[in-house]
Amino acid sequence: MATEEKKPVLEIKNLVTKFYTADGIVNAVDNVSYTVHEGEIVGVVGESGSGKSTVISAAMRLLANNAVIRSGEVIFNGRDILGLSPQELRAHRCEQISMVFQDPMTSQIPVHTIGKQMMDIQYRRSTTSRTEKRQLAIDMLRRVGIPDPEERLTQYPHQFSGGMRQRISIAMALLMNPQLLIADEPTTALDVTMEAQIIHLLRELKEEFDGSILFVSHNLGLIAELCDYVVVMYAGQVIEQGSVEDLFYKASHPYTQALLECDPARIDSVTPTLPTISGDVPDLHIIPDGCVFAPRCPKALDKCWTQDP
């Protein structure tokens, strides 16, 4: 995909985010930059603790109270999200950017029916009648594969399986036809069969609604299957980024290479053990000199401890 010909929808520019905790300051995101273009699916991959979700939480202004964005910009259609007022944020969320969270079992209100929740999402459609809003909800549930949507609107979240609830979450996220859908590890809580169905559904919906998707995952197989462009994060930094073809066939950073080597789908021979990356993600209370991956890297040189690659 020739991303240079596409208009940028979301631009993360030199973002620095810190968390203030009882144990000190956690440097969660360190000078992160990447872009999502029109009609593009961008995958963000990395180990737990790499800062993937912190960046998208900043983009949605959903960071915890102890988080501080020290510098950087989050540009959406030419406007810096970090400077929006609370009133502007309410219009921004759902209508322009929507989000599908990781766990469908906790992302819906248990004491409200699915129908009520989908009607509430449309509160800004002041010229649309209640009957029309209900029909829009029914149509969207049908589109994501919920059978008998007219009846199921009256049911509560606990009356659906995990996979069905994630489909409903996607329906809710797309109900206002946003320009950008952020999916934060939306298949982690699902089995392999349902995971494949959700990925297929996201690809179909992206084409149908002509939007962009920012897809966060630790699953390299899903990234390869779904995305056009990949951002690799580690210890709060962007280690490498490029097209799917470049990242999977010409990875240049040892961390990206190590991640690929750990993908079970790329192992040709039978083995009693799976490859792993030795060591742990570094303590982000301290920003290390040089390459953040050097302590775990079997290819590290002397200069890696003092210089960024």
Coordinates of C-alpha atoms in Angstrom, one line a residue:
M1 CA 0.0 0.0 0.0
A2 CA 1.3 3.4 -0.9
T3 CA 0.7 5.2 2.3
E4 CA 2.3 8.4 1.0
E5 CA -0.7 8.9 -1.3
K6 CA -3.2 8.6 1.5
K7 CA -4.3 11.4 3.9
P8 CA -3.2 11.0 7.5
V9 CA -6.1 10.3 9.8
L10 CA -4.2 9.9 13.1
E11 CA -0.7 11.1 13.8
I12 CA 1.1 10.3 17.0
K13 CA 4.0 12.7 17.2
N14 CA 6.9 12.4 19.8
L15 CA 4.5 11.3 22.5
V16 CA 6.0 11.1 26.0
T17 CA 3.8 9.7 28.8
K18 CA 4.7 9.1 32.5
F19 CA 2.9 7.5 35.4
Y20 CA 3.4 8.8 38.9
T21 CA 3.3 5.9 41.3
A22 CA 4.3 5.2 44.9
D23 CA 7.5 3.5 43.7
G24 CA 8.4 6.5 41.5
I25 CA 7.9 7.7 37.9
V26 CA 7.2 5.1 35.3
N27 CA 8.4 6.2 31.8
A28 CA 5.6 4.4 30.0
V29 CA 5.9 6.0 26.5
D30 CA 9.2 7.5 25.3
N31 CA 9.1 9.7 22.2
V32 CA 6.7 7.5 20.2
S33 CA 5.6 8.5 16.6
Y34 CA 3.6 6.7 14.0
T35 CA 0.7 7.5 11.6
V36 CA -2.5 5.9 10.5
H37 CA -3.6 6.8 7.0
E38 CA -7.0 6.7 5.3
G39 CA -8.3 3.2 4.5
E40 CA -5.3 1.6 6.3
I41 CA -5.1 -1.0 9.0
V42 CA -2.1 -0.4 11.2
G43 CA -1.0 -3.0 13.6
V44 CA 0.9 -2.3 16.8
V45 CA 2.8 -5.3 18.3
G46 CA 5.0 -5.9 21.2
E47 CA 5.3 -7.7 24.5
S48 CA 3.1 -6.8 27.5
G49 CA 4.4 -3.6 29.1
S50 CA 5.7 -2.2 25.8
G51 CA 3.4 0.8 25.9
K52 CA 0.9 -0.2 23.1
S53 CA -2.2 0.4 25.1
T54 CA -0.9 3.5 26.8
V55 CA -0.5 5.2 23.4
I56 CA -4.0 4.5 22.3
S57 CA -5.4 5.5 25.7
A58 CA -3.7 8.8 25.2
A59 CA -5.3 9.1 21.7
M60 CA -8.7 8.6 23.3
R61 CA -7.9 10.7 26.4
L62 CA -8.6 7.7 28.6
L63 CA -5.4 7.6 30.7
A64 CA -5.5 6.9 34.4
N65 CA -5.5 9.9 36.8
N66 CA -1.8 9.3 37.7
A67 CA -0.7 9.6 34.1
V68 CA 0.8 12.8 32.6
I69 CA 1.5 13.4 29.0
R70 CA 4.7 15.4 29.2
S71 CA 5.1 16.3 25.5
G72 CA 4.0 15.4 22.0
E73 CA 0.9 15.6 19.9
V74 CA -2.0 13.3 18.9
I75 CA -3.3 14.8 15.7
F76 CA -6.7 13.6 14.3
N77 CA -7.7 15.2 11.0
G78 CA -5.5 18.2 11.7
R79 CA -6.6 18.8 15.3
D80 CA -4.6 18.0 18.4
I81 CA -6.8 15.7 20.6
L82 CA -4.7 16.6 23.6
G83 CA -6.0 20.2 23.5
L84 CA -9.7 19.4 23.2
S85 CA -12.2 20.5 25.8
P86 CA -14.5 18.0 27.6
Q87 CA -17.4 19.0 25.4
E88 CA -15.3 18.5 22.2
L89 CA -14.0 15.2 23.5
R90 CA -17.6 13.9 23.9
A91 CA -18.2 14.7 20.2
H92 CA -14.8 13.2 19.3
R93 CA -15.3 9.9 20.9
C94 CA -17.6 7.4 19.2
E95 CA -18.5 9.7 16.4
Q96 CA -15.0 10.2 15.0
I97 CA -12.9 7.6 16.8
S98 CA -14.4 4.5 18.4
M99 CA -12.7 1.7 20.4
V100 CA -13.2 -2.0 20.9
F101 CA -11.7 -3.0 24.3
Q102 CA -9.8 -6.2 25.1
D103 CA -12.3 -8.0 27.3
P104 CA -16.0 -8.1 26.0
M105 CA -17.1 -9.4 29.4
T106 CA -16.3 -6.1 31.1
S107 CA -16.8 -3.5 28.4
Q108 CA -20.6 -3.6 28.5
I109 CA -23.0 -2.5 31.2
P110 CA -24.4 -5.6 32.8
V111 CA -27.7 -4.1 34.1
H112 CA -28.7 -2.5 30.8
T113 CA -30.0 -4.4 27.8
I114 CA -28.0 -4.4 24.6
G115 CA -30.8 -2.3 23.0
K116 CA -30.6 0.4 25.6
Q117 CA -26.9 0.6 25.3
M118 CA -27.0 0.9 21.6
M119 CA -29.8 3.5 21.8
D120 CA -27.7 5.6 24.3
I121 CA -24.7 5.6 21.9
Q122 CA -26.9 7.5 19.4
Y123 CA -27.9 10.3 21.8
R124 CA -26.3 12.9 19.5
R125 CA -28.5 12.0 16.6
S126 CA -31.1 14.6 17.7
T127 CA -33.0 14.5 14.4
T128 CA -33.3 10.7 14.3
S129 CA -36.5 9.2 15.7
R130 CA -36.4 6.4 18.3
T131 CA -37.8 4.0 15.8
E132 CA -35.0 4.8 13.3
K133 CA -32.3 4.5 16.0
R134 CA -33.7 1.1 17.0
Q135 CA -33.6 0.0 13.3
L136 CA -30.0 1.2 12.9
A137 CA -29.1 -0.9 16.0
I138 CA -30.9 -3.9 14.6
D139 CA -29.2 -3.5 11.2
M140 CA -25.7 -3.2 12.8
L141 CA -26.2 -6.3 15.0
R142 CA -27.3 -8.2 11.9
R143 CA -24.2 -6.9 10.0
V144 CA -21.8 -8.3 12.6
G145 CA -23.5 -11.7 12.6
I146 CA -25.9 -11.6 15.6
P147 CA -28.9 -13.8 14.7
D148 CA -32.5 -12.6 15.5
P149 CA -31.3 -9.1 16.3
E150 CA -34.8 -7.8 16.9
E151 CA -35.3 -10.2 19.8
R152 CA -31.7 -10.0 21.1
L153 CA -31.9 -6.2 21.6
T154 CA -34.0 -6.9 24.7
Q155 CA -31.4 -9.2 26.2
Y156 CA -28.6 -8.4 28.7
P157 CA -24.9 -8.9 28.1
H158 CA -24.7 -12.1 30.3
Q159 CA -27.1 -13.8 27.9
F160 CA -24.5 -13.8 25.1
S161 CA -21.3 -15.8 24.7
G162 CA -17.9 -14.1 24.8
G163 CA -17.6 -14.1 21.0
M164 CA -21.1 -12.7 20.6
R165 CA -20.4 -10.0 23.1
Q166 CA -17.2 -9.0 21.2
R167 CA -19.3 -8.8 18.0
I168 CA -21.7 -6.6 19.8
S169 CA -18.8 -4.4 21.0
I170 CA -17.8 -4.0 17.4
A171 CA -21.4 -3.2 16.4
M172 CA -21.5 -0.5 19.1
A173 CA -18.2 0.9 18.0
L174 CA -19.3 1.3 14.4
L175 CA -22.8 2.5 15.1
M176 CA -21.9 6.1 14.6
N177 CA -19.8 5.3 11.5
P178 CA -16.4 6.6 12.9
Q179 CA -13.4 7.4 10.7
L180 CA -11.1 5.4 12.9
L181 CA -11.7 2.2 14.8
I182 CA -9.2 1.3 17.6
A183 CA -9.1 -2.3 18.5
D184 CA -7.1 -3.1 21.7
E185 CA -6.3 -6.8 21.6
P186 CA -10.0 -7.6 20.8
T187 CA -9.4 -11.4 20.4
T188 CA -7.3 -12.1 23.4
A189 CA -10.2 -13.5 25.5
L190 CA -11.6 -15.6 22.6
D191 CA -10.8 -19.1 21.3
V192 CA -9.0 -19.7 18.1
T193 CA -12.1 -20.2 16.0
M194 CA -13.9 -17.1 17.2
E195 CA -10.6 -15.2 16.9
A196 CA -10.5 -16.0 13.2
Q197 CA -14.1 -15.0 12.7
I198 CA -13.5 -11.6 14.4
I199 CA -10.5 -10.9 12.2
H200 CA -12.5 -11.8 9.1
L201 CA -15.3 -9.5 10.3
L202 CA -13.0 -6.6 10.9
R203 CA -11.5 -6.8 7.5
E204 CA -15.0 -6.9 5.9
L205 CA -16.2 -4.0 7.9
K206 CA -13.2 -1.9 7.1
E207 CA -14.0 -2.2 3.4
E208 CA -17.7 -1.6 3.9
F209 CA -17.4 1.4 6.1
D210 CA -14.4 2.9 4.3
G211 CA -12.6 3.7 7.6
S212 CA -9.2 3.1 9.1
I213 CA -8.3 0.6 11.9
L214 CA -5.6 0.8 14.6
F215 CA -5.2 -2.8 15.7
V216 CA -3.2 -3.6 18.9
S217 CA -2.1 -7.2 19.4
H218 CA 0.7 -9.4 20.6
N219 CA -0.2 -12.0 18.0
L220 CA 2.1 -11.8 15.0
G221 CA -0.1 -14.1 12.9
L222 CA -3.1 -11.8 13.3
I223 CA -1.0 -8.8 12.4
A224 CA 0.3 -10.4 9.3
E225 CA -3.2 -11.5 8.2
L226 CA -5.0 -8.3 8.9
C227 CA -2.7 -5.3 8.7
D228 CA -1.1 -3.2 6.0
Y229 CA 1.5 -1.5 8.2
V230 CA 3.2 -2.6 11.4
V231 CA 4.6 -0.7 14.4
V232 CA 6.8 -2.7 16.8
M233 CA 7.1 -1.3 20.3
Y234 CA 9.3 -2.3 23.2
A235 CA 9.8 -0.7 26.6
G236 CA 7.8 2.4 25.6
Q237 CA 9.6 3.0 22.4
V238 CA 9.0 2.4 18.7
I239 CA 11.7 -0.1 17.8
E240 CA 10.8 -0.5 14.1
Q241 CA 8.0 0.2 11.7
G242 CA 7.1 -0.5 8.1
S243 CA 4.9 -2.5 5.7
V244 CA 3.8 -6.0 6.6
E245 CA 6.1 -7.4 3.9
D246 CA 9.1 -5.4 5.1
L247 CA 8.6 -6.3 8.8
F248 CA 8.0 -10.0 8.2
Y249 CA 10.6 -10.6 5.6
K250 CA 13.3 -8.0 6.1
A251 CA 13.1 -7.1 9.8
S252 CA 16.2 -5.2 10.7
H253 CA 16.1 -4.7 14.5
P254 CA 17.1 -7.7 16.7
Y255 CA 13.9 -7.4 18.8
T256 CA 11.7 -7.7 15.8
Q257 CA 13.7 -10.6 14.6
A258 CA 13.4 -12.3 18.0
L259 CA 9.6 -11.8 18.0
L260 CA 9.3 -13.4 14.6
E261 CA 11.5 -16.3 15.7
C262 CA 9.1 -16.9 18.7
D263 CA 6.1 -17.2 16.4
P264 CA 5.0 -20.9 16.5
A265 CA 3.6 -20.6 13.0
R266 CA 7.1 -20.0 11.6
I267 CA 8.6 -23.1 13.2
D268 CA 9.1 -25.8 10.5
S269 CA 10.4 -28.8 12.6
V270 CA 8.9 -30.6 15.6
T271 CA 10.4 -29.4 18.8
P272 CA 9.7 -30.1 22.5
T273 CA 10.1 -26.5 23.5
L274 CA 9.2 -23.2 21.9
P275 CA 11.7 -20.4 21.4
T276 CA 11.5 -17.5 23.8
I277 CA 13.2 -14.1 24.4
S278 CA 15.4 -14.5 27.5
G279 CA 15.1 -11.9 30.3
D280 CA 12.3 -9.4 31.0
V281 CA 11.1 -6.1 29.8
P282 CA 13.3 -3.5 31.6
D283 CA 12.1 -1.5 34.6
L284 CA 10.7 1.7 33.1
H285 CA 11.4 3.7 36.3
I286 CA 14.8 4.3 34.7
I287 CA 15.4 5.2 31.1
P288 CA 18.5 3.2 30.1
D289 CA 21.3 4.6 27.9
G290 CA 21.6 3.2 24.5
C291 CA 19.3 0.5 23.0
V292 CA 16.6 -0.5 25.4
F293 CA 16.8 -4.1 24.1
A294 CA 20.5 -4.5 24.7
P295 CA 20.3 -6.4 28.0
R296 CA 18.3 -9.2 26.3
C297 CA 19.9 -9.0 22.9
P298 CA 22.3 -11.9 21.8
K299 CA 23.6 -9.6 19.1
A300 CA 24.4 -6.6 21.3
L301 CA 27.7 -4.8 20.7
D302 CA 29.6 -2.6 23.1
K303 CA 28.2 0.6 21.4
C304 CA 24.6 -0.8 21.9
W305 CA 24.9 0.1 25.6
T306 CA 25.5 3.8 24.9
Q307 CA 23.9 4.5 21.5
D308 CA 20.5 4.0 20.0
P309 CA 20.7 1.8 16.9

